[in-house]
GROMACS .gro file of N, CA, C and O in nm:
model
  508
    1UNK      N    1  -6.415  -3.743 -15.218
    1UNK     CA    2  -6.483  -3.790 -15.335
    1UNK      C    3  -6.445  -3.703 -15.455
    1UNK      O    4  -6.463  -3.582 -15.442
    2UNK      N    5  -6.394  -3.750 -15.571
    2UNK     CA    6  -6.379  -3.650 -15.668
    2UNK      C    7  -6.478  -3.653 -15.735
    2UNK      O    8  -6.557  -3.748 -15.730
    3UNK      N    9  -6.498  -3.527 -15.827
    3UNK     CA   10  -6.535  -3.492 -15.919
    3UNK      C   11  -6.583  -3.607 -16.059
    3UNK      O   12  -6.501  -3.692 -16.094
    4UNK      N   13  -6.690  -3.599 -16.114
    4UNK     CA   14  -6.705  -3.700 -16.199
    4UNK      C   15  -6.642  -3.642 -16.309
    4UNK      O   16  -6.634  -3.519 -16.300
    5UNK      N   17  -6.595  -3.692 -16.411
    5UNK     CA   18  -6.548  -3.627 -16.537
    5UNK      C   19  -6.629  -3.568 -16.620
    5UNK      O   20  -6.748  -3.596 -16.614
    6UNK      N   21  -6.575  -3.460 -16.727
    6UNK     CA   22  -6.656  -3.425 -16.824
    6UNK      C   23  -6.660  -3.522 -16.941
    6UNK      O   24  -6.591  -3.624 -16.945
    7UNK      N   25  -6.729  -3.491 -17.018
    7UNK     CA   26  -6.761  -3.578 -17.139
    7UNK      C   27  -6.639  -3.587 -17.227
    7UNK      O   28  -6.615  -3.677 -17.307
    8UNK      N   29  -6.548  -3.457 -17.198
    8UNK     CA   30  -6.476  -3.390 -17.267
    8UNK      C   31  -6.369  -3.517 -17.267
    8UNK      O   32  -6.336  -3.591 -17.360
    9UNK      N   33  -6.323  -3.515 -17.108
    9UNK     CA   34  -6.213  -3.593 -17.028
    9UNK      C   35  -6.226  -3.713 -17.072
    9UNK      O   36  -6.124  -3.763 -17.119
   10UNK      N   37  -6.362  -3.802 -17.073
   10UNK     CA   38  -6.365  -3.934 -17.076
   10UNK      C   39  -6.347  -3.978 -17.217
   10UNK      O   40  -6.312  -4.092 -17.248
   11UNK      N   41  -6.379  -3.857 -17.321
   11UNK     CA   42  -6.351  -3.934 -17.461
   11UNK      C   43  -6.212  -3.912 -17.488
   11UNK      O   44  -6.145  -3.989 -17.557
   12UNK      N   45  -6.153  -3.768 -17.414
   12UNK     CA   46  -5.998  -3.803 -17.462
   12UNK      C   47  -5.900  -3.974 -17.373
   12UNK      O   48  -5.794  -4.018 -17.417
   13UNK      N   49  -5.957  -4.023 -17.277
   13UNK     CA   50  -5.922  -4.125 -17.199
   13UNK      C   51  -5.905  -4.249 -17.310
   13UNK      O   52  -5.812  -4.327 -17.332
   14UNK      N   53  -6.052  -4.231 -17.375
   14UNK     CA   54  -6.114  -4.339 -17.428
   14UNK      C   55  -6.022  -4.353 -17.578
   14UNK      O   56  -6.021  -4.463 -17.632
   15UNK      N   57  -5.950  -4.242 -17.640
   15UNK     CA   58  -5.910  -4.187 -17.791
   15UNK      C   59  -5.754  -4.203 -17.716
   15UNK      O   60  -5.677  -4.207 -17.813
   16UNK      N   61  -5.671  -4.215 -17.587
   16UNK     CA   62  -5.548  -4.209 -17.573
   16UNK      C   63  -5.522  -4.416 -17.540
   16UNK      O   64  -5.425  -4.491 -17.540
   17UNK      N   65  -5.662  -4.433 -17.520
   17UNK     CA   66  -5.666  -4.605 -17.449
   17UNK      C   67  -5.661  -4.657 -17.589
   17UNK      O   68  -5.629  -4.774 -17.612
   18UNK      N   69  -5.690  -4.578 -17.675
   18UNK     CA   70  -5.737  -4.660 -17.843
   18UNK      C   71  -5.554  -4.640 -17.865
   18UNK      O   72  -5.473  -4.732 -17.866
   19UNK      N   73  -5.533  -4.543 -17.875
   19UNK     CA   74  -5.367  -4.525 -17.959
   19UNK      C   75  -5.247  -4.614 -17.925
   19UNK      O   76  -5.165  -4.661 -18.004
   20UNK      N   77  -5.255  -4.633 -17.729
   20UNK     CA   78  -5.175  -4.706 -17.690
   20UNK      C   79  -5.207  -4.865 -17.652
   20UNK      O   80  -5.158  -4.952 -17.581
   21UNK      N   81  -5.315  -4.849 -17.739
   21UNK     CA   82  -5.382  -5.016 -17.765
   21UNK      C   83  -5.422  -5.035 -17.609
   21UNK      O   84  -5.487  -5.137 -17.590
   22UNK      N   85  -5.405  -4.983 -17.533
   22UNK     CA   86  -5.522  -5.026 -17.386
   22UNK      C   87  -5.649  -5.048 -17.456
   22UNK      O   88  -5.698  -4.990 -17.553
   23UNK      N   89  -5.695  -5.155 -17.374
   23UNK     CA   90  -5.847  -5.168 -17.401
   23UNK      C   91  -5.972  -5.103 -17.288
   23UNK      O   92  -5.981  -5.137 -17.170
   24UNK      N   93  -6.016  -5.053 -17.322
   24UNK     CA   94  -6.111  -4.961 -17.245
   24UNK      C   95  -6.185  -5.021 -17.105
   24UNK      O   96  -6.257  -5.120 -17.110
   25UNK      N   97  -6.159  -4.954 -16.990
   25UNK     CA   98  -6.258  -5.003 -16.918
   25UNK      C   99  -6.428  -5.011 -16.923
   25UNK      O  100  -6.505  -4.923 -16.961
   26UNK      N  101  -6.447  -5.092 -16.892
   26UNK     CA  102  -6.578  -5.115 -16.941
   26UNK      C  103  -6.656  -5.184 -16.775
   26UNK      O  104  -6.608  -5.281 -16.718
   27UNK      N  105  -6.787  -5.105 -16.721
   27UNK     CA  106  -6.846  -5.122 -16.598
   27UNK      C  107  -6.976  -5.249 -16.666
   27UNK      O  108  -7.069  -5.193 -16.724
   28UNK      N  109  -6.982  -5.354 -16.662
   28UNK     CA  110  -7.084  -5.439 -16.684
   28UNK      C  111  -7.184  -5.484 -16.541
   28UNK      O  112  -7.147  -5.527 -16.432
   29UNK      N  113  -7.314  -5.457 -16.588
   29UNK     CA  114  -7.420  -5.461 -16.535
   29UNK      C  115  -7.429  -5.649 -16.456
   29UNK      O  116  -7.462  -5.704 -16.351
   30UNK      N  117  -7.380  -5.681 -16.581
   30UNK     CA  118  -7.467  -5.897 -16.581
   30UNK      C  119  -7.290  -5.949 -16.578
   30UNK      O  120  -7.208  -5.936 -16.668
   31UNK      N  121  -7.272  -6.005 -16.452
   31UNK     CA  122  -7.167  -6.112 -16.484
   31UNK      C  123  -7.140  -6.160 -16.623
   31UNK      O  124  -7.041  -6.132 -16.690
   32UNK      N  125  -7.249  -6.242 -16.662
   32UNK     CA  126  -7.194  -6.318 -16.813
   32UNK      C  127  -7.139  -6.225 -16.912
   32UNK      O  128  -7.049  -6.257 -16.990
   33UNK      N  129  -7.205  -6.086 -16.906
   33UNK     CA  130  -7.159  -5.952 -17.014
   33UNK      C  131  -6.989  -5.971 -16.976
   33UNK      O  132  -6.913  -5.992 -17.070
   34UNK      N  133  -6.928  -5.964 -16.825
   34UNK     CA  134  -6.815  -5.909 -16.801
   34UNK      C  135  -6.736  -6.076 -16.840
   34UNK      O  136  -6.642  -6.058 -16.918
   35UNK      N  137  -6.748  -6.170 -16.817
   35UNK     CA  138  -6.715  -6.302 -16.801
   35UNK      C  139  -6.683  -6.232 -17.011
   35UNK      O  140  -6.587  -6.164 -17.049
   36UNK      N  141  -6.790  -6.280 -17.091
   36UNK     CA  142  -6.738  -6.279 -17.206
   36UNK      C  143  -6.684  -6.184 -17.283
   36UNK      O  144  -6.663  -6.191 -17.404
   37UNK      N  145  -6.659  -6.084 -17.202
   37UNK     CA  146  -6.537  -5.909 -17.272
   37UNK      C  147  -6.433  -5.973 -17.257
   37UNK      O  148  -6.349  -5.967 -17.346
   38UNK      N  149  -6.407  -6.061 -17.125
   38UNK     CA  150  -6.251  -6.082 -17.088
   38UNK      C  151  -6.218  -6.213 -17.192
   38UNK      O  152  -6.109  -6.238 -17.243
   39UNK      N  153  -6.307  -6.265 -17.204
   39UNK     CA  154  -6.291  -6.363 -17.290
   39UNK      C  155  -6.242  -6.314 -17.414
   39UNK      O  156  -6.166  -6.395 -17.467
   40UNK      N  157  -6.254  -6.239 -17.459
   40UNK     CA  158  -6.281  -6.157 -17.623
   40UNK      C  159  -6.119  -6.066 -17.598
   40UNK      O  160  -6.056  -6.035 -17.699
   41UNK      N  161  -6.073  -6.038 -17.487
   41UNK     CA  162  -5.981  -5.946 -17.474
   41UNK      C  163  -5.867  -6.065 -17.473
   41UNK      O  164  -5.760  -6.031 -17.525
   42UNK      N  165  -5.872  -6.184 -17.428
   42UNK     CA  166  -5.770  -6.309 -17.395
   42UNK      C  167  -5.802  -6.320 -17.567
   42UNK      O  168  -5.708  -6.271 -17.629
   43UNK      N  169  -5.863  -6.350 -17.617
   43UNK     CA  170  -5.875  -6.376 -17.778
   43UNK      C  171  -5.781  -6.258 -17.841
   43UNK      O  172  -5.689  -6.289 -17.917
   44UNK      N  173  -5.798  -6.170 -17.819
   44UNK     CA  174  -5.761  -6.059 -17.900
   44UNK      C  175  -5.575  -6.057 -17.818
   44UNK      O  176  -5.495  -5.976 -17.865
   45UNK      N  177  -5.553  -6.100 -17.765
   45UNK     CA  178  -5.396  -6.099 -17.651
   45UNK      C  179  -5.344  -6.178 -17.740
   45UNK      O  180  -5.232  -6.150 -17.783
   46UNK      N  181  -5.417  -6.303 -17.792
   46UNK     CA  182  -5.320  -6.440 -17.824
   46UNK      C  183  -5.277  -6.431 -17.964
   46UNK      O  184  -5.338  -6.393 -18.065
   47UNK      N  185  -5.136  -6.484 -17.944
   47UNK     CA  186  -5.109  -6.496 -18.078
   47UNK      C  187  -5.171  -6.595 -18.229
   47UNK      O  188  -5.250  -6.687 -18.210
   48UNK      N  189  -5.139  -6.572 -18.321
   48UNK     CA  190  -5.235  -6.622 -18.434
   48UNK      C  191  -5.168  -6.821 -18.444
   48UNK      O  192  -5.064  -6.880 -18.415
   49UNK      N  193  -5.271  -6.847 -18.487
   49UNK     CA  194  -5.259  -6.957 -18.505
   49UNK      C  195  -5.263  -7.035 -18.591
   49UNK      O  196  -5.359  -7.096 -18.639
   50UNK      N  197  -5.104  -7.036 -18.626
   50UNK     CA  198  -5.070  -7.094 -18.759
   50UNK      C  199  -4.969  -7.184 -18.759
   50UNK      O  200  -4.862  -7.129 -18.785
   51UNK      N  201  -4.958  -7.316 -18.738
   51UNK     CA  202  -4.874  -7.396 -18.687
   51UNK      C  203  -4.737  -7.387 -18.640
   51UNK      O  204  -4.630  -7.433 -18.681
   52UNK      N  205  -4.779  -7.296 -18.519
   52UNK     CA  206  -4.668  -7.336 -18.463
   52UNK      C  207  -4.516  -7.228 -18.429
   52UNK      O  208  -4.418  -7.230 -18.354
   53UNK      N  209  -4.598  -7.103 -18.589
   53UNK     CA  210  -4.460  -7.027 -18.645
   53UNK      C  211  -4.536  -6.901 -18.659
   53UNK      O  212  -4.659  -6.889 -18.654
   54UNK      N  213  -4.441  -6.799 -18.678
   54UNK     CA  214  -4.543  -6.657 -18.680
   54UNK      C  215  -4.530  -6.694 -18.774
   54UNK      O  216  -4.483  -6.794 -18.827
   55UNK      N  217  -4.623  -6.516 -18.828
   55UNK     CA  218  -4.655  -6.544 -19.010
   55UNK      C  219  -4.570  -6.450 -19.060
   55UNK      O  220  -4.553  -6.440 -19.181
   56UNK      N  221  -4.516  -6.382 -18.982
   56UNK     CA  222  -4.409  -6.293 -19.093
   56UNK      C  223  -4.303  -6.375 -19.108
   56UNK      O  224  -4.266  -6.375 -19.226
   57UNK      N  225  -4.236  -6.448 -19.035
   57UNK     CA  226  -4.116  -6.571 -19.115
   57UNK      C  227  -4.116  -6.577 -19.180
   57UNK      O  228  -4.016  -6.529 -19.234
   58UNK      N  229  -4.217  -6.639 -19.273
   58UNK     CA  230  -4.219  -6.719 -19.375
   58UNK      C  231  -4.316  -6.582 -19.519
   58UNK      O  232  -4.352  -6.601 -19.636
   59UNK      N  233  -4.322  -6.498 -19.458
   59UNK     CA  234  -4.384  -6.391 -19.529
   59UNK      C  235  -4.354  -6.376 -19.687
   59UNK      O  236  -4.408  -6.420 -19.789
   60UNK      N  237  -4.213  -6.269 -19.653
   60UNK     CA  238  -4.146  -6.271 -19.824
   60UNK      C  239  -4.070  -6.361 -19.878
   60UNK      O  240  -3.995  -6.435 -19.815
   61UNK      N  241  -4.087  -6.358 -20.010
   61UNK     CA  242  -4.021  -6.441 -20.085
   61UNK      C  243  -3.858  -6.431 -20.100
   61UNK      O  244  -3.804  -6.332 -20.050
   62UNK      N  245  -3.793  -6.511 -20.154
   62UNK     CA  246  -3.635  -6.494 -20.136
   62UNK      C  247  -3.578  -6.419 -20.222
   62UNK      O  248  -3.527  -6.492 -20.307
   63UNK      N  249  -3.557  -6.289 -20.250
   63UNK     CA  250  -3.539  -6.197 -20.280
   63UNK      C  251  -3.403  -6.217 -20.354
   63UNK      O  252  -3.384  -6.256 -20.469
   64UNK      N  253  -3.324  -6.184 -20.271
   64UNK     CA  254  -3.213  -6.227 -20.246
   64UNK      C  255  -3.124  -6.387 -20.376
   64UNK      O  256  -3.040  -6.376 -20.465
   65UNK      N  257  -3.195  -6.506 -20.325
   65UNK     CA  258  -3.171  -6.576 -20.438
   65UNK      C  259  -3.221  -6.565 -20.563
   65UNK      O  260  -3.149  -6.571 -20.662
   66UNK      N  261  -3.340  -6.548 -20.567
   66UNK     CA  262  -3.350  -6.528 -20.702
   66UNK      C  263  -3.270  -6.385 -20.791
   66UNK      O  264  -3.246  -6.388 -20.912
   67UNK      N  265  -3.249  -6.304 -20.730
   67UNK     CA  266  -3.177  -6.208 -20.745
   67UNK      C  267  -3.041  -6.318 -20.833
   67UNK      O  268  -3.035  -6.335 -20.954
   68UNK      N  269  -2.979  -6.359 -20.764
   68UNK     CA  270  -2.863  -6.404 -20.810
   68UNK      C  271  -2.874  -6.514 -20.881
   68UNK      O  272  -2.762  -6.546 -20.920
   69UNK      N  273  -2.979  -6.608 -20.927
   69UNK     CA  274  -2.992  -6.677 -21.016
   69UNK      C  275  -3.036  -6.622 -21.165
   69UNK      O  276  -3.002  -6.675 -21.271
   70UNK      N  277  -3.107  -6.520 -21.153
   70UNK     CA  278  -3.124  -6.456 -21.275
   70UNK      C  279  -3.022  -6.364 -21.318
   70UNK      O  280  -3.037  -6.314 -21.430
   71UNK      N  281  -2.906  -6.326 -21.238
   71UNK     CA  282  -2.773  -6.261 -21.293
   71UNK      C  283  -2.684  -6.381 -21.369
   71UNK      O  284  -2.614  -6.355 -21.467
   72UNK      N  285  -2.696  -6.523 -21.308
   72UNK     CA  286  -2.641  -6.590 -21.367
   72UNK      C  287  -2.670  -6.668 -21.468
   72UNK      O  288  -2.594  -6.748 -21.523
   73UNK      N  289  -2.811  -6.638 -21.500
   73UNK     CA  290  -2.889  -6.659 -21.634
   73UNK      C  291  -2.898  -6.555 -21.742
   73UNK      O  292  -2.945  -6.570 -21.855
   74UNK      N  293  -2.842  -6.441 -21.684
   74UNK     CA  294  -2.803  -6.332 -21.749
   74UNK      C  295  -2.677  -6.312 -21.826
   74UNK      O  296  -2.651  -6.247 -21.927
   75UNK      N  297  -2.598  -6.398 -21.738
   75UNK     CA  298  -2.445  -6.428 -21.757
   75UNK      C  299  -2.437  -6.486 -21.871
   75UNK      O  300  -2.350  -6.482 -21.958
   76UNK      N  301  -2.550  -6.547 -21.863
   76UNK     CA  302  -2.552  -6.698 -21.976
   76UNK      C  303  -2.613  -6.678 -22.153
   76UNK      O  304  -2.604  -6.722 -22.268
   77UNK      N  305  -2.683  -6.572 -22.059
   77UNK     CA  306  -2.749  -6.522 -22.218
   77UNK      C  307  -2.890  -6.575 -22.210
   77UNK      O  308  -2.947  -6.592 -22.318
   78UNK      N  309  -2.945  -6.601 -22.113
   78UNK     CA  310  -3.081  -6.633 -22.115
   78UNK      C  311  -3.165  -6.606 -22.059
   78UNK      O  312  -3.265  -6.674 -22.038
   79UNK      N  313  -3.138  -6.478 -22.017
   79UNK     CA  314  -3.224  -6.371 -21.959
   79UNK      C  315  -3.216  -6.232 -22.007
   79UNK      O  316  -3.102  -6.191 -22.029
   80UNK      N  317  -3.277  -6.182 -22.021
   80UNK     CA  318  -3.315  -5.983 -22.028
   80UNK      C  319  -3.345  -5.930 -21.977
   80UNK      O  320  -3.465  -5.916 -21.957
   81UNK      N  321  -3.228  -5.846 -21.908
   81UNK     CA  322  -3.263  -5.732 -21.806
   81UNK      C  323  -3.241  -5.597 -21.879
   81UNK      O  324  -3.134  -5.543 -21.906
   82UNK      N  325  -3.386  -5.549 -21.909
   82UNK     CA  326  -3.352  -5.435 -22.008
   82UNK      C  327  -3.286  -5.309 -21.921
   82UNK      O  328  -3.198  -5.226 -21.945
   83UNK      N  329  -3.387  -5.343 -21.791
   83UNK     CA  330  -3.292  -5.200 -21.727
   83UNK      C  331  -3.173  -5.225 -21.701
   83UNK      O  332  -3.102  -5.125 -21.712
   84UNK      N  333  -3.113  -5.331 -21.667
   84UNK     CA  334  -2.969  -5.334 -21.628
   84UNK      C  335  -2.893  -5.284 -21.766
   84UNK      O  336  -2.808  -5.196 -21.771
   85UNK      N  337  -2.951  -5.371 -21.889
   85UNK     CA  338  -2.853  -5.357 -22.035
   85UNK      C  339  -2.879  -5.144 -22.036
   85UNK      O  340  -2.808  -5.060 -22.092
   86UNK      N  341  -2.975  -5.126 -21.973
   86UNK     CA  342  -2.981  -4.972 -22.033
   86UNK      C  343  -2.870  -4.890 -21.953
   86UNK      O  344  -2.803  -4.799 -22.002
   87UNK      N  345  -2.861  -4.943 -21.804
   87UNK     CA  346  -2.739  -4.890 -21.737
   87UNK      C  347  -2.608  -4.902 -21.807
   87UNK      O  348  -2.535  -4.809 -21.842
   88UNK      N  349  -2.585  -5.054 -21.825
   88UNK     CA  350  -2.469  -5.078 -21.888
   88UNK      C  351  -2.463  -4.973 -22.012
   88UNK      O  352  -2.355  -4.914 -22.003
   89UNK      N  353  -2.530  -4.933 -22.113
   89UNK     CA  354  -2.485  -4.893 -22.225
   89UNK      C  355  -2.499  -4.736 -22.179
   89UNK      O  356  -2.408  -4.664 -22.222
   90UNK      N  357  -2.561  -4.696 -22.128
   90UNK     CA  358  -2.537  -4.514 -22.021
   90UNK      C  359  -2.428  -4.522 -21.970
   90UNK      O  360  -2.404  -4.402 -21.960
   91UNK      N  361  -2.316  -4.587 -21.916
   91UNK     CA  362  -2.224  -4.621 -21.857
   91UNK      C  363  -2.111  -4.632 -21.973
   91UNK      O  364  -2.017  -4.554 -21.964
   92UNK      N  365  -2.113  -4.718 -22.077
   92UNK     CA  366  -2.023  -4.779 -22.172
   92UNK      C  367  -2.064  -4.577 -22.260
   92UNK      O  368  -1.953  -4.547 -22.305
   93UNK      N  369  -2.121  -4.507 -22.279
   93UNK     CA  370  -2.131  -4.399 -22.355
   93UNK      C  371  -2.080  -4.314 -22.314
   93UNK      O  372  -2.023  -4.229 -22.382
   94UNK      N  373  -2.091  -4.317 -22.158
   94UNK     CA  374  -1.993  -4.223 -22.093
   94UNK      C  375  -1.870  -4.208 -22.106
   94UNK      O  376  -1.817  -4.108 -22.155
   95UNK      N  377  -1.790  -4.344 -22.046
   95UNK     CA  378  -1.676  -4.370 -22.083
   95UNK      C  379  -1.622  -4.354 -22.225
   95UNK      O  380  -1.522  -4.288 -22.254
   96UNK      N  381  -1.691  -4.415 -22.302
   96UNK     CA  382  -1.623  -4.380 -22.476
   96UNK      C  383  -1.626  -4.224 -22.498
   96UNK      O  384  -1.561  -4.186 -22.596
   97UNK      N  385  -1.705  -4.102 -22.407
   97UNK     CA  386  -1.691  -4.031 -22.406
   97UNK      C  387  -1.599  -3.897 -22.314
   97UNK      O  388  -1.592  -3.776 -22.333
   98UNK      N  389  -1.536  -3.995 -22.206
   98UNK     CA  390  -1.452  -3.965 -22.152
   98UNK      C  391  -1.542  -3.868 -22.023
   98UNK      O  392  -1.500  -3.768 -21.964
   99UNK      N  393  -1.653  -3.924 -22.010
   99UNK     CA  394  -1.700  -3.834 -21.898
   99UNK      C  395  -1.784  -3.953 -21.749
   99UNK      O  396  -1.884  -3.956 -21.676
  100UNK      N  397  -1.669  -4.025 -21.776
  100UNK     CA  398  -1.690  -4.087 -21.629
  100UNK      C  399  -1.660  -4.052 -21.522
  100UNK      O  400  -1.545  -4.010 -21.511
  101UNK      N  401  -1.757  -4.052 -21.384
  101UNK     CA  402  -1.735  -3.980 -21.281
  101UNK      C  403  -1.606  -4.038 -21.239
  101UNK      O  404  -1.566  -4.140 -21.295
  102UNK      N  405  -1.537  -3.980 -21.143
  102UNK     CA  406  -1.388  -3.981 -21.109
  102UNK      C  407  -1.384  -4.029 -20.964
  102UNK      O  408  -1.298  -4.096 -20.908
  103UNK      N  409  -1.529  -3.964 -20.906
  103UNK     CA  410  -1.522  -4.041 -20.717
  103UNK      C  411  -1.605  -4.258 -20.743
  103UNK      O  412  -1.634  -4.348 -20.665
  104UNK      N  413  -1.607  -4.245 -20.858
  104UNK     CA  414  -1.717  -4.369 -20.838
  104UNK      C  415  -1.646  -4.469 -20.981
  104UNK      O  416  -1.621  -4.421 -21.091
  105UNK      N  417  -1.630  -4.587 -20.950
  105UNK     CA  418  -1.590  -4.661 -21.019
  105UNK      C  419  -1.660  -4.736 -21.079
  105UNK      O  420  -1.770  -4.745 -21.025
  106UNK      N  421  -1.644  -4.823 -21.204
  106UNK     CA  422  -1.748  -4.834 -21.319
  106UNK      C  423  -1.859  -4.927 -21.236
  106UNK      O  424  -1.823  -4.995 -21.140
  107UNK      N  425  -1.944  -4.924 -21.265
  107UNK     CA  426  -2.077  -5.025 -21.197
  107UNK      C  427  -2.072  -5.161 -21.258
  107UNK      O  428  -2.090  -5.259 -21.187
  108UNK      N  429  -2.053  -5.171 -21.361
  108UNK     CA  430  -2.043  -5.241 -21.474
  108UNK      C  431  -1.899  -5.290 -21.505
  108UNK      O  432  -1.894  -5.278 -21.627
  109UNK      N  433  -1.759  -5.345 -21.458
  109UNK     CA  434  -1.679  -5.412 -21.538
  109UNK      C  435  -1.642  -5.512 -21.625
  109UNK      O  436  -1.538  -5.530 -21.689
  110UNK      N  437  -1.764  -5.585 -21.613
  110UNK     CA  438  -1.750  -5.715 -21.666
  110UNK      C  439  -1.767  -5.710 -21.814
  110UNK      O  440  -1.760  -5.816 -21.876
  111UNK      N  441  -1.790  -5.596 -21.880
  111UNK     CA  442  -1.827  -5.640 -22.008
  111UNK      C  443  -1.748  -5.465 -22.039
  111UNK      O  444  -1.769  -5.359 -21.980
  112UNK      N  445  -1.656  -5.496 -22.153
  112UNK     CA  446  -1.529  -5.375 -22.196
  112UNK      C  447  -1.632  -5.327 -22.319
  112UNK      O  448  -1.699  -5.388 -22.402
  113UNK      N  449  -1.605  -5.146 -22.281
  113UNK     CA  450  -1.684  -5.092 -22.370
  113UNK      C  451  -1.630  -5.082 -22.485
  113UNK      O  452  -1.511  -5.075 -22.516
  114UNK      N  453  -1.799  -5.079 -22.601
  114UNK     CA  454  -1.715  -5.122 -22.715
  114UNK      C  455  -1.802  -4.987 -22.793
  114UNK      O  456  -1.861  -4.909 -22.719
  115UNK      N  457  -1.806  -4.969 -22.925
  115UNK     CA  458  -1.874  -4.832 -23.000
  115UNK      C  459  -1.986  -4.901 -23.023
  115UNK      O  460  -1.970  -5.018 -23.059
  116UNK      N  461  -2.101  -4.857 -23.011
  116UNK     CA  462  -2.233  -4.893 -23.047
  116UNK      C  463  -2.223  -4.879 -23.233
  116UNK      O  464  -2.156  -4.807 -23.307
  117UNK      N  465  -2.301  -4.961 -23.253
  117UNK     CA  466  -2.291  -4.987 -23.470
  117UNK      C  467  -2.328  -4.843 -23.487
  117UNK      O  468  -2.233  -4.800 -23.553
  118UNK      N  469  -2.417  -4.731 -23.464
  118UNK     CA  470  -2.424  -4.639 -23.495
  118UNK      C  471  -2.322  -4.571 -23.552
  118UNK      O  472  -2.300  -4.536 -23.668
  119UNK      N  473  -2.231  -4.552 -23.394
  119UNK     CA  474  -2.106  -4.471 -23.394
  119UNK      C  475  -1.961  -4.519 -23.448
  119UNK      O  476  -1.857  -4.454 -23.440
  120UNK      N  477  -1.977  -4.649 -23.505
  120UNK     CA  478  -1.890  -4.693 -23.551
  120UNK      C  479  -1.824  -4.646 -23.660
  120UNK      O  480  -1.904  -4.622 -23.751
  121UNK      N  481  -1.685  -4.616 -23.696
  121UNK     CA  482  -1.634  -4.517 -23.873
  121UNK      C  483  -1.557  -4.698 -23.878
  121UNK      O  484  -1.522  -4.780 -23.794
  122UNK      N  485  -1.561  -4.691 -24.009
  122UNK     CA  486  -1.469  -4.822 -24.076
  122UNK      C  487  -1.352  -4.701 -24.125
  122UNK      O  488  -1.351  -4.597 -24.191
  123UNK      N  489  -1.254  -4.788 -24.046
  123UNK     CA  490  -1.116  -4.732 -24.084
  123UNK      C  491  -1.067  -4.730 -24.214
  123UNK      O  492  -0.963  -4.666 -24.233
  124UNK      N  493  -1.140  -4.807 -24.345
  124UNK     CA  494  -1.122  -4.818 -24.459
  124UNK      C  495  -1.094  -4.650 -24.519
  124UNK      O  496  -1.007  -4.581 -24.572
  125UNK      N  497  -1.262  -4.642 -24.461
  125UNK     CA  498  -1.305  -4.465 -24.534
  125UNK      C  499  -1.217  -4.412 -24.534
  125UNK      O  500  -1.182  -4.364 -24.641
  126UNK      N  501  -1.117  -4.389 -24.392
  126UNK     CA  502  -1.051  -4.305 -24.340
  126UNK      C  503  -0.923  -4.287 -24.409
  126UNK      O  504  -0.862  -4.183 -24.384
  127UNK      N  505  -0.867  -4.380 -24.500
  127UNK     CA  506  -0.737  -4.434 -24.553
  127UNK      C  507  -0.780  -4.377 -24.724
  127UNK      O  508  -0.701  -4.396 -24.817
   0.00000   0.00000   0.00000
């Protein structure tokens, strides 16, 4: 016959049955008590019920396409991507300044850097 446990033993049992999702044994007094745990534990087993399909499938949104429909509305001129235009022109300043990294190639080719109106001299002055 062993030993009954300490209080100690049975709550770490009870705290290792919680982590690895075991569900706890449980000693019921009244049939119907034990009849409706198992019931509640078959509830808690089954998957959710949502026609048919899990629910993360259909979870996130398409990322992905819309991603590329708004580059090509961007293309078009009918969109504003301020952070992208802020890369592009950190990028286009570099280069006009001759301090583009050398392991990494431009992020940005599609559009040839040009002098921002600031930095612009009219060659007139200069003559």
């Amino acid at each position: 016959m062993a030993a009954p446990m300490s209080g100690y033993a049975q709550r770490m049992i009870r705290l290792s049955q919680r982590i690895f999702t075991e569900y706890p044994k449980i000693v019921f007094a009244r049939k119907e008590h034990r009849e409706q745990h198992e019931k509640f534990i078959r509830f808690l087993d089954d998957r959710p019920h949502t026609s048919g399909t899990l629910v993360s499938m259909n979870y996130y949104p398409r990322y992905g396409e819309i991603y590329r429909l708004m580059e090509g509305l961007r293309e078009h001129g009918l969109f504003r991507n301020e952070h992208r235009d802020f890369q592009e022109e950190v990028v286009r300043l570099r280069v006009l300044r001759g301090k583009q990294r050398k392991n990494m190639r431009l992020l940005y080719p599609k559009r040839m850097p040009e002098l921002a109106p600031c930095c612009k001299t009219s060659s007139s002055s200069k003559k």
